[in-house]
PDB file of C-alpha atoms in Angstrom:
ATOM      1  CA  UNK A   1      88.515  97.381  93.702  1.00  0.00           C
ATOM      2  CA  UNK A   2      89.575 100.922  94.587  1.00  0.00           C
ATOM      3  CA  UNK A   3      92.919 102.334  93.555  1.00  0.00           C
ATOM      4  CA  UNK A   4      95.375 102.075  96.453  1.00  0.00           C
ATOM      5  CA  UNK A   5      96.905 105.078  98.145  1.00  0.00           C
ATOM      6  CA  UNK A   6     100.677 105.123  98.110  1.00  0.00           C
ATOM      7  CA  UNK A   7     103.054 107.623  99.678  1.00  0.00           C
ATOM      8  CA  UNK A   8     106.752 108.132 100.045  1.00  0.00           C
ATOM      9  CA  UNK A   9     107.314 109.119 103.678  1.00  0.00           C
ATOM     10  CA  UNK A  10     110.327 109.558 105.933  1.00  0.00           C
ATOM     11  CA  UNK A  11     111.079 106.462 107.957  1.00  0.00           C
ATOM     12  CA  UNK A  12     111.074 108.456 111.170  1.00  0.00           C
ATOM     13  CA  UNK A  13     107.441 109.534 110.828  1.00  0.00           C
ATOM     14  CA  UNK A  14     105.944 106.505 112.518  1.00  0.00           C
ATOM     15  CA  UNK A  15     108.982 105.871 114.674  1.00  0.00           C
ATOM     16  CA  UNK A  16     108.360 109.261 116.283  1.00  0.00           C
ATOM     17  CA  UNK A  17     104.647 108.738 116.801  1.00  0.00           C
ATOM     18  CA  UNK A  18     105.011 109.335 120.500  1.00  0.00           C
ATOM     19  CA  UNK A  19     105.886 107.464 123.650  1.00  0.00           C
ATOM     20  CA  UNK A  20     102.474 107.332 125.297  1.00  0.00           C
ATOM     21  CA  UNK A  21     101.931 104.243 127.445  1.00  0.00           C
ATOM     22  CA  UNK A  22     100.655 101.274 125.497  1.00  0.00           C
ATOM     23  CA  UNK A  23      97.133 100.079 126.061  1.00  0.00           C
ATOM     24  CA  UNK A  24      93.768 101.777 126.122  1.00  0.00           C
ATOM     25  CA  UNK A  25      92.540 103.375 129.321  1.00  0.00           C
ATOM     26  CA  UNK A  26      90.189 101.469 131.550  1.00  0.00           C
ATOM     27  CA  UNK A  27      86.492 102.258 131.118  1.00  0.00           C
ATOM     28  CA  UNK A  28      84.855 104.448 133.711  1.00  0.00           C
ATOM     29  CA  UNK A  29      82.962 102.482 136.372  1.00  0.00           C
ATOM     30  CA  UNK A  30      79.214 102.471 136.322  1.00  0.00           C
ATOM     31  CA  UNK A  31      77.686 105.049 138.623  1.00  0.00           C
ATOM     32  CA  UNK A  32      76.464 103.781 141.978  1.00  0.00           C
ATOM     33  CA  UNK A  33      72.833 103.821 142.964  1.00  0.00           C
ATOM     34  CA  UNK A  34      71.639 106.912 144.827  1.00  0.00           C
ATOM     35  CA  UNK A  35      71.074 104.962 148.031  1.00  0.00           C
ATOM     36  CA  UNK A  36      69.760 101.727 149.512  1.00  0.00           C
ATOM     37  CA  UNK A  37      66.083 100.879 149.272  1.00  0.00           C
ATOM     38  CA  UNK A  38      64.305  98.422 151.527  1.00  0.00           C
ATOM     39  CA  UNK A  39      62.719  95.441 149.773  1.00  0.00           C
ATOM     40  CA  UNK A  40      59.252  96.297 151.108  1.00  0.00           C
ATOM     41  CA  UNK A  41      59.410  99.846 149.790  1.00  0.00           C
ATOM     42  CA  UNK A  42      60.765  98.966 146.382  1.00  0.00           C
ATOM     43  CA  UNK A  43      58.233  99.188 143.578  1.00  0.00           C
ATOM     44  CA  UNK A  44      57.608  96.063 141.527  1.00  0.00           C
ATOM     45  CA  UNK A  45      59.971  95.775 138.600  1.00  0.00           C
ATOM     46  CA  UNK A  46      58.540  97.092 135.376  1.00  0.00           C
ATOM     47  CA  UNK A  47      58.302  94.590 132.541  1.00  0.00           C
ATOM     48  CA  UNK A  48      61.260  94.962 130.207  1.00  0.00           C
ATOM     49  CA  UNK A  49      60.691  95.428 126.529  1.00  0.00           C
ATOM     50  CA  UNK A  50      62.435  92.938 124.299  1.00  0.00           C
ATOM     51  CA  UNK A  51      65.796  94.247 123.188  1.00  0.00           C
ATOM     52  CA  UNK A  52      65.991  95.129 119.520  1.00  0.00           C
ATOM     53  CA  UNK A  53      68.253  92.770 117.589  1.00  0.00           C
ATOM     54  CA  UNK A  54      71.721  94.100 116.830  1.00  0.00           C
ATOM     55  CA  UNK A  55      71.572  92.759 113.290  1.00  0.00           C
ATOM     56  CA  UNK A  56      68.977  92.000 110.661  1.00  0.00           C
ATOM     57  CA  UNK A  57      69.140  90.375 107.219  1.00  0.00           C
ATOM     58  CA  UNK A  58      69.185  92.928 104.428  1.00  0.00           C
ATOM     59  CA  UNK A  59      69.477  90.974 101.184  1.00  0.00           C
ATOM     60  CA  UNK A  60      71.894  89.012  99.047  1.00  0.00           C
ATOM     61  CA  UNK A  61      75.562  88.146  99.671  1.00  0.00           C
ATOM     62  CA  UNK A  62      74.882  87.447 103.342  1.00  0.00           C
ATOM     63  CA  UNK A  63      73.890  91.064 103.912  1.00  0.00           C
ATOM     64  CA  UNK A  64      73.368  92.047 107.546  1.00  0.00           C
ATOM     65  CA  UNK A  65      72.367  95.471 108.875  1.00  0.00           C
ATOM     66  CA  UNK A  66      73.854  96.301 112.288  1.00  0.00           C
ATOM     67  CA  UNK A  67      72.890  99.014 114.715  1.00  0.00           C
ATOM     68  CA  UNK A  68      76.499 100.221 114.942  1.00  0.00           C
ATOM     69  CA  UNK A  69      79.725  99.791 112.969  1.00  0.00           C
ATOM     70  CA  UNK A  70      81.346  98.321 116.102  1.00  0.00           C
ATOM     71  CA  UNK A  71      78.817  95.478 116.106  1.00  0.00           C
ATOM     72  CA  UNK A  72      79.513  94.766 112.451  1.00  0.00           C
ATOM     73  CA  UNK A  73      83.257  94.779 113.099  1.00  0.00           C
ATOM     74  CA  UNK A  74      82.839  92.384 116.008  1.00  0.00           C
ATOM     75  CA  UNK A  75      80.949  90.033 113.703  1.00  0.00           C
ATOM     76  CA  UNK A  76      83.837  90.108 111.217  1.00  0.00           C
ATOM     77  CA  UNK A  77      86.319  89.162 113.938  1.00  0.00           C
ATOM     78  CA  UNK A  78      84.374  86.104 115.102  1.00  0.00           C
ATOM     79  CA  UNK A  79      86.672  83.812 113.108  1.00  0.00           C
ATOM     80  CA  UNK A  80      89.732  85.107 115.045  1.00  0.00           C
ATOM     81  CA  UNK A  81      91.925  85.755 111.972  1.00  0.00           C
ATOM     82  CA  UNK A  82      95.721  85.791 112.145  1.00  0.00           C
ATOM     83  CA  UNK A  83      95.777  88.424 109.402  1.00  0.00           C
ATOM     84  CA  UNK A  84      93.130  91.132 109.158  1.00  0.00           C
ATOM     85  CA  UNK A  85      93.620  92.831 105.792  1.00  0.00           C
ATOM     86  CA  UNK A  86      91.689  96.093 105.731  1.00  0.00           C
ATOM     87  CA  UNK A  87      91.135  97.939 102.469  1.00  0.00           C
ATOM     88  CA  UNK A  88      89.356 101.244 102.174  1.00  0.00           C
ATOM     89  CA  UNK A  89      87.727 103.550  99.679  1.00  0.00           C
ATOM     90  CA  UNK A  90      89.987 106.594  99.927  1.00  0.00           C
ATOM     91  CA  UNK A  91      88.584 110.024 100.600  1.00  0.00           C
ATOM     92  CA  UNK A  92      88.529 112.166  97.469  1.00  0.00           C
ATOM     93  CA  UNK A  93      88.976 115.894  97.049  1.00  0.00           C
ATOM     94  CA  UNK A  94      85.863 117.789  98.065  1.00  0.00           C
ATOM     95  CA  UNK A  95      84.804 115.145 100.601  1.00  0.00           C
ATOM     96  CA  UNK A  96      86.663 116.608 103.569  1.00  0.00           C
ATOM     97  CA  UNK A  97      83.401 117.201 105.457  1.00  0.00           C
ATOM     98  CA  UNK A  98      82.700 113.462 105.655  1.00  0.00           C
ATOM     99  CA  UNK A  99      84.770 111.347 108.089  1.00  0.00           C
ATOM    100  CA  UNK A 100      87.049 109.056 106.089  1.00  0.00           C
ATOM    101  CA  UNK A 101      87.316 105.292 106.429  1.00  0.00           C
ATOM    102  CA  UNK A 102      90.804 105.752 107.917  1.00  0.00           C
ATOM    103  CA  UNK A 103      89.548 108.075 110.617  1.00  0.00           C
ATOM    104  CA  UNK A 104      86.628 105.781 111.449  1.00  0.00           C
ATOM    105  CA  UNK A 105      88.865 102.717 111.655  1.00  0.00           C
ATOM    106  CA  UNK A 106      91.244 104.598 113.944  1.00  0.00           C
ATOM    107  CA  UNK A 107      88.528 105.875 116.256  1.00  0.00           C
ATOM    108  CA  UNK A 108      85.928 103.088 116.171  1.00  0.00           C
ATOM    109  CA  UNK A 109      87.767  99.833 115.492  1.00  0.00           C
ATOM    110  CA  UNK A 110      91.430 100.098 116.450  1.00  0.00           C
ATOM    111  CA  UNK A 111      90.782 100.290 120.217  1.00  0.00           C
ATOM    112  CA  UNK A 112      89.004  96.914 120.008  1.00  0.00           C
ATOM    113  CA  UNK A 113      92.230  95.387 118.633  1.00  0.00           C
ATOM    114  CA  UNK A 114      94.423  96.479 121.535  1.00  0.00           C
ATOM    115  CA  UNK A 115      95.767  93.325 123.136  1.00  0.00           C
ATOM    116  CA  UNK A 116      94.573  91.208 120.200  1.00  0.00           C
ATOM    117  CA  UNK A 117      96.858  92.544 117.471  1.00  0.00           C
ATOM    118  CA  UNK A 118     100.628  92.759 117.626  1.00  0.00           C
ATOM    119  CA  UNK A 119     101.441  94.743 114.489  1.00  0.00           C
ATOM    120  CA  UNK A 120      99.942  97.100 111.914  1.00  0.00           C
ATOM    121  CA  UNK A 121     101.361  97.361 108.395  1.00  0.00           C
ATOM    122  CA  UNK A 122     100.384 100.725 106.892  1.00  0.00           C
ATOM    123  CA  UNK A 123     100.471 101.330 103.147  1.00  0.00           C
ATOM    124  CA  UNK A 124     102.939 104.184 103.424  1.00  0.00           C
ATOM    125  CA  UNK A 125     106.379 104.104 101.862  1.00  0.00           C
ATOM    126  CA  UNK A 126     109.624 104.947 103.641  1.00  0.00           C
ATOM    127  CA  UNK A 127     112.345 105.853 101.176  1.00  0.00           C
ATOM    128  CA  UNK A 128     115.758 104.404 101.956  1.00  0.00           C
ATOM    129  CA  UNK A 129     118.059 107.453 102.259  1.00  0.00           C
ATOM    130  CA  UNK A 130     120.767 105.486 100.414  1.00  0.00           C
ATOM    131  CA  UNK A 131     118.646 105.376  97.253  1.00  0.00           C
ATOM    132  CA  UNK A 132     119.231 107.669  94.307  1.00  0.00           C
ATOM    133  CA  UNK A 133     117.249 110.818  95.073  1.00  0.00           C
ATOM    134  CA  UNK A 134     116.449 111.389  91.404  1.00  0.00           C
ATOM    135  CA  UNK A 135     114.963 107.906  91.101  1.00  0.00           C
ATOM    136  CA  UNK A 136     112.892 108.432  94.240  1.00  0.00           C
ATOM    137  CA  UNK A 137     111.644 111.769  92.926  1.00  0.00           C
ATOM    138  CA  UNK A 138     110.639 110.184  89.611  1.00  0.00           C
ATOM    139  CA  UNK A 139     108.651 107.517  91.428  1.00  0.00           C
ATOM    140  CA  UNK A 140     106.949 110.206  93.501  1.00  0.00           C
ATOM    141  CA  UNK A 141     105.966 111.870  90.253  1.00  0.00           C
ATOM    142  CA  UNK A 142     104.412 108.641  89.001  1.00  0.00           C
ATOM    143  CA  UNK A 143     102.459 108.339  92.223  1.00  0.00           C
ATOM    144  CA  UNK A 144     100.829 111.710  91.727  1.00  0.00           C
ATOM    145  CA  UNK A 145      98.904 110.341  88.765  1.00  0.00           C
ATOM    146  CA  UNK A 146      97.273 107.891  91.188  1.00  0.00           C
ATOM    147  CA  UNK A 147      96.722 110.168  94.172  1.00  0.00           C
ATOM    148  CA  UNK A 148      96.031 113.584  92.657  1.00  0.00           C
ATOM    149  CA  UNK A 149      92.235 113.230  92.964  1.00  0.00           C
ATOM    150  CA  UNK A 150      92.434 112.084  96.573  1.00  0.00           C
ATOM    151  CA  UNK A 151      91.997 114.248  99.639  1.00  0.00           C
ATOM    152  CA  UNK A 152      95.148 115.984 100.816  1.00  0.00           C
ATOM    153  CA  UNK A 153      94.357 114.809 104.357  1.00  0.00           C
ATOM    154  CA  UNK A 154      94.740 111.115 103.534  1.00  0.00           C
ATOM    155  CA  UNK A 155      98.451 110.842 104.299  1.00  0.00           C
ATOM    156  CA  UNK A 156      98.065 112.621 107.630  1.00  0.00           C
ATOM    157  CA  UNK A 157      95.244 110.294 108.602  1.00  0.00           C
ATOM    158  CA  UNK A 158      97.358 107.249 107.757  1.00  0.00           C
ATOM    159  CA  UNK A 159     100.083 108.624 110.012  1.00  0.00           C
ATOM    160  CA  UNK A 160      97.530 109.299 112.760  1.00  0.00           C
ATOM    161  CA  UNK A 161      96.442 105.660 112.434  1.00  0.00           C
ATOM    162  CA  UNK A 162     100.026 104.532 113.014  1.00  0.00           C
ATOM    163  CA  UNK A 163     100.407 106.886 115.957  1.00  0.00           C
ATOM    164  CA  UNK A 164      97.244 105.648 117.653  1.00  0.00           C
ATOM    165  CA  UNK A 165      98.228 102.034 117.030  1.00  0.00           C
ATOM    166  CA  UNK A 166     101.528 102.630 118.783  1.00  0.00           C
ATOM    167  CA  UNK A 167      99.738 104.253 121.722  1.00  0.00           C
ATOM    168  CA  UNK A 168      97.547 101.164 122.017  1.00  0.00           C
ATOM    169  CA  UNK A 169     100.514  98.799 122.000  1.00  0.00           C
ATOM    170  CA  UNK A 170     100.219  97.737 118.351  1.00  0.00           C
ATOM    171  CA  UNK A 171     103.527  98.239 116.537  1.00  0.00           C
ATOM    172  CA  UNK A 172     103.156 100.195 113.251  1.00  0.00           C
ATOM    173  CA  UNK A 173     105.275  99.390 110.209  1.00  0.00           C
ATOM    174  CA  UNK A 174     105.873 101.180 106.906  1.00  0.00           C
ATOM    175  CA  UNK A 175     106.742  99.583 103.585  1.00  0.00           C
ATOM    176  CA  UNK A 176     110.429 100.065 102.741  1.00  0.00           C
ATOM    177  CA  UNK A 177     111.163  99.535  99.036  1.00  0.00           C
ATOM    178  CA  UNK A 178     114.731  98.699  98.141  1.00  0.00           C
ATOM    179  CA  UNK A 179     116.759 100.914  95.817  1.00  0.00           C
ATOM    180  CA  UNK A 180     116.497  98.171  93.187  1.00  0.00           C
ATOM    181  CA  UNK A 181     112.703  98.359  93.394  1.00  0.00           C
ATOM    182  CA  UNK A 182     112.765 102.109  92.789  1.00  0.00           C
ATOM    183  CA  UNK A 183     114.982 101.504  89.767  1.00  0.00           C
ATOM    184  CA  UNK A 184     112.597  98.831  88.469  1.00  0.00           C
ATOM    185  CA  UNK A 185     109.628 101.208  88.725  1.00  0.00           C
ATOM    186  CA  UNK A 186     111.492 103.862  86.760  1.00  0.00           C
ATOM    187  CA  UNK A 187     112.503 101.322  84.099  1.00  0.00           C
ATOM    188  CA  UNK A 188     108.880 100.208  83.779  1.00  0.00           C
ATOM    189  CA  UNK A 189     108.086 103.489  82.015  1.00  0.00           C
ATOM    190  CA  UNK A 190     104.381 103.575  81.085  1.00  0.00           C
ATOM    191  CA  UNK A 191     103.813 100.500  83.272  1.00  0.00           C
ATOM    192  CA  UNK A 192     105.170 102.219  86.381  1.00  0.00           C
ATOM    193  CA  UNK A 193     101.826 102.212  88.209  1.00  0.00           C
ATOM    194  CA  UNK A 194     101.424  98.477  87.603  1.00  0.00           C
ATOM    195  CA  UNK A 195     104.952  97.926  88.915  1.00  0.00           C
ATOM    196  CA  UNK A 196     104.094  99.893  92.053  1.00  0.00           C
ATOM    197  CA  UNK A 197     100.917  97.889  92.636  1.00  0.00           C
ATOM    198  CA  UNK A 198     102.836  94.634  92.355  1.00  0.00           C
ATOM    199  CA  UNK A 199     105.570  95.894  94.657  1.00  0.00           C
ATOM    200  CA  UNK A 200     103.094  96.964  97.355  1.00  0.00           C
ATOM    201  CA  UNK A 201     101.527  93.494  97.389  1.00  0.00           C
ATOM    202  CA  UNK A 202     104.928  91.812  97.461  1.00  0.00           C
ATOM    203  CA  UNK A 203     106.342  93.955 100.285  1.00  0.00           C
ATOM    204  CA  UNK A 204     103.205  93.674 102.400  1.00  0.00           C
ATOM    205  CA  UNK A 205     103.126  89.888 102.053  1.00  0.00           C
ATOM    206  CA  UNK A 206     106.806  89.599 102.961  1.00  0.00           C
ATOM    207  CA  UNK A 207     106.436  91.872 105.992  1.00  0.00           C
ATOM    208  CA  UNK A 208     103.319  90.076 107.248  1.00  0.00           C
ATOM    209  CA  UNK A 209     104.946  86.655 106.879  1.00  0.00           C
ATOM    210  CA  UNK A 210     108.019  87.841 108.787  1.00  0.00           C
ATOM    211  CA  UNK A 211     105.838  89.167 111.609  1.00  0.00           C
ATOM    212  CA  UNK A 212     103.761  85.998 111.735  1.00  0.00           C
ATOM    213  CA  UNK A 213     106.883  83.873 111.882  1.00  0.00           C
ATOM    214  CA  UNK A 214     108.437  85.563 114.898  1.00  0.00           C
ATOM    215  CA  UNK A 215     108.945  83.526 118.032  1.00  0.00           C
ATOM    216  CA  UNK A 216     106.074  84.131 120.426  1.00  0.00           C
ATOM    217  CA  UNK A 217     103.826  85.627 117.733  1.00  0.00           C
ATOM    218  CA  UNK A 218     101.246  82.832 117.927  1.00  0.00           C
ATOM    219  CA  UNK A 219      97.768  83.997 118.845  1.00  0.00           C
ATOM    220  CA  UNK A 220      98.319  87.636 117.916  1.00  0.00           C
ATOM    221  CA  UNK A 221      96.800  89.277 114.875  1.00  0.00           C
ATOM    222  CA  UNK A 222      98.672  91.184 112.175  1.00  0.00           C
ATOM    223  CA  UNK A 223      96.723  94.017 110.545  1.00  0.00           C
ATOM    224  CA  UNK A 224      97.438  95.284 107.034  1.00  0.00           C
ATOM    225  CA  UNK A 225      95.793  98.619 106.194  1.00  0.00           C
ATOM    226  CA  UNK A 226      95.662 100.190 102.745  1.00  0.00           C
ATOM    227  CA  UNK A 227      93.578 100.511  99.618  1.00  0.00           C
ATOM    228  CA  UNK A 228      90.790  98.048  98.838  1.00  0.00           C
ATOM    229  CA  UNK A 229      92.712  96.297  96.092  1.00  0.00           C
ATOM    230  CA  UNK A 230      95.729  94.544  97.561  1.00  0.00           C
ATOM    231  CA  UNK A 231      93.749  92.612 100.175  1.00  0.00           C
ATOM    232  CA  UNK A 232      91.538  90.653  97.737  1.00  0.00           C
ATOM    233  CA  UNK A 233      91.484  86.994  98.705  1.00  0.00           C
ATOM    234  CA  UNK A 234      90.145  86.186  95.221  1.00  0.00           C
ATOM    235  CA  UNK A 235      91.600  88.838  92.873  1.00  0.00           C
ATOM    236  CA  UNK A 236      89.921  89.517  89.565  1.00  0.00           C
ATOM    237  CA  UNK A 237      91.666  87.981  86.523  1.00  0.00           C
ATOM    238  CA  UNK A 238      94.676  90.044  85.535  1.00  0.00           C
ATOM    239  CA  UNK A 239      95.083  91.495  89.024  1.00  0.00           C
ATOM    240  CA  UNK A 240      96.528  88.458  90.774  1.00  0.00           C
ATOM    241  CA  UNK A 241      99.968  90.062  91.193  1.00  0.00           C
ATOM    242  CA  UNK A 242      98.414  93.126  92.826  1.00  0.00           C
ATOM    243  CA  UNK A 243      97.040  91.226  95.819  1.00  0.00           C
ATOM    244  CA  UNK A 244      98.695  89.562  98.797  1.00  0.00           C
ATOM    245  CA  UNK A 245      95.410  87.904  99.810  1.00  0.00           C
ATOM    246  CA  UNK A 246      95.914  84.408  98.369  1.00  0.00           C
ATOM    247  CA  UNK A 247      99.488  84.150  99.658  1.00  0.00           C
ATOM    248  CA  UNK A 248      98.657  85.229 103.209  1.00  0.00           C
ATOM    249  CA  UNK A 249      95.506  83.116 103.283  1.00  0.00           C
ATOM    250  CA  UNK A 250      97.655  80.079 102.446  1.00  0.00           C
ATOM    251  CA  UNK A 251     100.336  81.081 104.970  1.00  0.00           C
ATOM    252  CA  UNK A 252      97.775  81.313 107.777  1.00  0.00           C
ATOM    253  CA  UNK A 253      95.894  78.159 106.845  1.00  0.00           C
ATOM    254  CA  UNK A 254      92.840  80.190 105.916  1.00  0.00           C
ATOM    255  CA  UNK A 255      92.948  82.369 109.050  1.00  0.00           C
ATOM    256  CA  UNK A 256      92.804  85.438 106.838  1.00  0.00           C
ATOM    257  CA  UNK A 257      90.024  88.012 106.632  1.00  0.00           C
ATOM    258  CA  UNK A 258      89.596  90.598 103.903  1.00  0.00           C
ATOM    259  CA  UNK A 259      87.599  93.600 105.127  1.00  0.00           C
ATOM    260  CA  UNK A 260      86.771  96.505 102.840  1.00  0.00           C
ATOM    261  CA  UNK A 261      85.594  99.715 104.511  1.00  0.00           C
ATOM    262  CA  UNK A 262      83.263 101.869 102.438  1.00  0.00           C
ATOM    263  CA  UNK A 263      81.994 105.360 103.225  1.00  0.00           C
ATOM    264  CA  UNK A 264      78.546 105.429 101.632  1.00  0.00           C
ATOM    265  CA  UNK A 265      78.853 109.102 100.707  1.00  0.00           C
ATOM    266  CA  UNK A 266      81.862 108.207  98.522  1.00  0.00           C
ATOM    267  CA  UNK A 267      79.964 105.629  96.434  1.00  0.00           C
ATOM    268  CA  UNK A 268      79.324 106.764  92.877  1.00  0.00           C
ATOM    269  CA  UNK A 269      77.503 105.388  89.855  1.00  0.00           C
ATOM    270  CA  UNK A 270      80.696 104.784  87.912  1.00  0.00           C
ATOM    271  CA  UNK A 271      82.279 101.882  86.094  1.00  0.00           C
ATOM    272  CA  UNK A 272      84.771 101.174  88.864  1.00  0.00           C
ATOM    273  CA  UNK A 273      82.061 101.051  91.524  1.00  0.00           C
ATOM    274  CA  UNK A 274      79.636  99.044  89.376  1.00  0.00           C
ATOM    275  CA  UNK A 275      82.319  96.372  88.915  1.00  0.00           C
ATOM    276  CA  UNK A 276      82.240  95.511  92.615  1.00  0.00           C
ATOM    277  CA  UNK A 277      80.206  92.358  93.381  1.00  0.00           C
ATOM    278  CA  UNK A 278      78.159  93.959  96.164  1.00  0.00           C
ATOM    279  CA  UNK A 279      77.256  97.131  94.276  1.00  0.00           C
ATOM    280  CA  UNK A 280      74.115  95.797  92.525  1.00  0.00           C
ATOM    281  CA  UNK A 281      72.773  94.654  95.904  1.00  0.00           C
ATOM    282  CA  UNK A 282      73.289  97.916  97.774  1.00  0.00           C
ATOM    283  CA  UNK A 283      70.697 100.678  97.986  1.00  0.00           C
ATOM    284  CA  UNK A 284      72.007 103.720  99.794  1.00  0.00           C
ATOM    285  CA  UNK A 285      68.449 104.768 100.626  1.00  0.00           C
ATOM    286  CA  UNK A 286      67.836 101.574 102.609  1.00  0.00           C
ATOM    287  CA  UNK A 287      69.177 101.337 106.160  1.00  0.00           C
ATOM    288  CA  UNK A 288      70.917 104.740 105.972  1.00  0.00           C
ATOM    289  CA  UNK A 289      71.514 104.764 109.729  1.00  0.00           C
ATOM    290  CA  UNK A 290      72.821 101.201 109.882  1.00  0.00           C
ATOM    291  CA  UNK A 291      76.186  99.596 109.247  1.00  0.00           C
ATOM    292  CA  UNK A 292      75.614  97.314 106.270  1.00  0.00           C
ATOM    293  CA  UNK A 293      77.857  94.251 106.065  1.00  0.00           C
ATOM    294  CA  UNK A 294      78.165  92.070 102.973  1.00  0.00           C
ATOM    295  CA  UNK A 295      79.902  88.686 102.973  1.00  0.00           C
ATOM    296  CA  UNK A 296      80.506  88.024  99.250  1.00  0.00           C
ATOM    297  CA  UNK A 297      82.746  84.995  99.859  1.00  0.00           C
ATOM    298  CA  UNK A 298      84.203  83.060 102.807  1.00  0.00           C
ATOM    299  CA  UNK A 299      86.634  85.296 104.662  1.00  0.00           C
ATOM    300  CA  UNK A 300      85.648  88.361 102.611  1.00  0.00           C
ATOM    301  CA  UNK A 301      83.577  91.235 104.017  1.00  0.00           C
ATOM    302  CA  UNK A 302      82.456  94.684 102.901  1.00  0.00           C
ATOM    303  CA  UNK A 303      81.383  97.083 105.659  1.00  0.00           C
ATOM    304  CA  UNK A 304      79.469 100.173 104.544  1.00  0.00           C
ATOM    305  CA  UNK A 305      79.288 102.834 107.233  1.00  0.00           C
ATOM    306  CA  UNK A 306      76.054 104.596 108.175  1.00  0.00           C
ATOM    307  CA  UNK A 307      75.585 108.013 106.667  1.00  0.00           C
ATOM    308  CA  UNK A 308      77.489 110.769 108.431  1.00  0.00           C
ATOM    309  CA  UNK A 309      75.454 112.980 110.726  1.00  0.00           C
TER     310      UNK A 309
END
């Protein structure tokens, strides 16, 4: 799927996300009626029109069109997964006027996970200060080949996601490569990007399994958030080592959901997009104001946001 976003970030960035009280604020109460009305004076109730359905079939791969992204997200969560692995199509340079998938997840979906999720693993790297600074710098240089076309705001939005998660009582976590892993990436030479992709999958799987195995963790969800590549529950041939999906699906006894978030304005007629299984079945001109949800395989979803207004 899409190339993942990777960053080297200071370990204190998420740790210092703020000390706001955990938990979302209570919703405002409904306004009271203007005043009492006697039964005899009350007009007869008007017939109510049938409510429009929240979802409607829209084609192959279990396609459903929802009135709002929140409704589509609620549908995805019906299976009550232990691991929700969210992958996104990253914002690219020149697309800053369109809200990114990260921003939409933070604002639209994350509040619904307060109280249901215990932890959030963000695909950001925290460099161990004990590691060789030259090796770390060389790895950062390799990363630029992957991220140079992406929006400069992406890293900040990932950090904002971690900050909001912490405010809502969901503990954020960074990936922390060991010094040996930095050395291995440098030694990989022209295969450095492949080594990074494999390391991201390996570290995320290990972190998620550790969080799932904690005493008292039963019933709470672990969220992994990153690029729409590492979360594949059925990776394409040759990419098996890039994905933590099969391992975490097995660990959770199938209580694993892969959710890819797609901003429709970012979709292009390119080889990488055409390779995605849902692409031939999606028409951006149909249901432009709906959240389109594909279900290509059990436990695998693709949510395409409505067009930005």
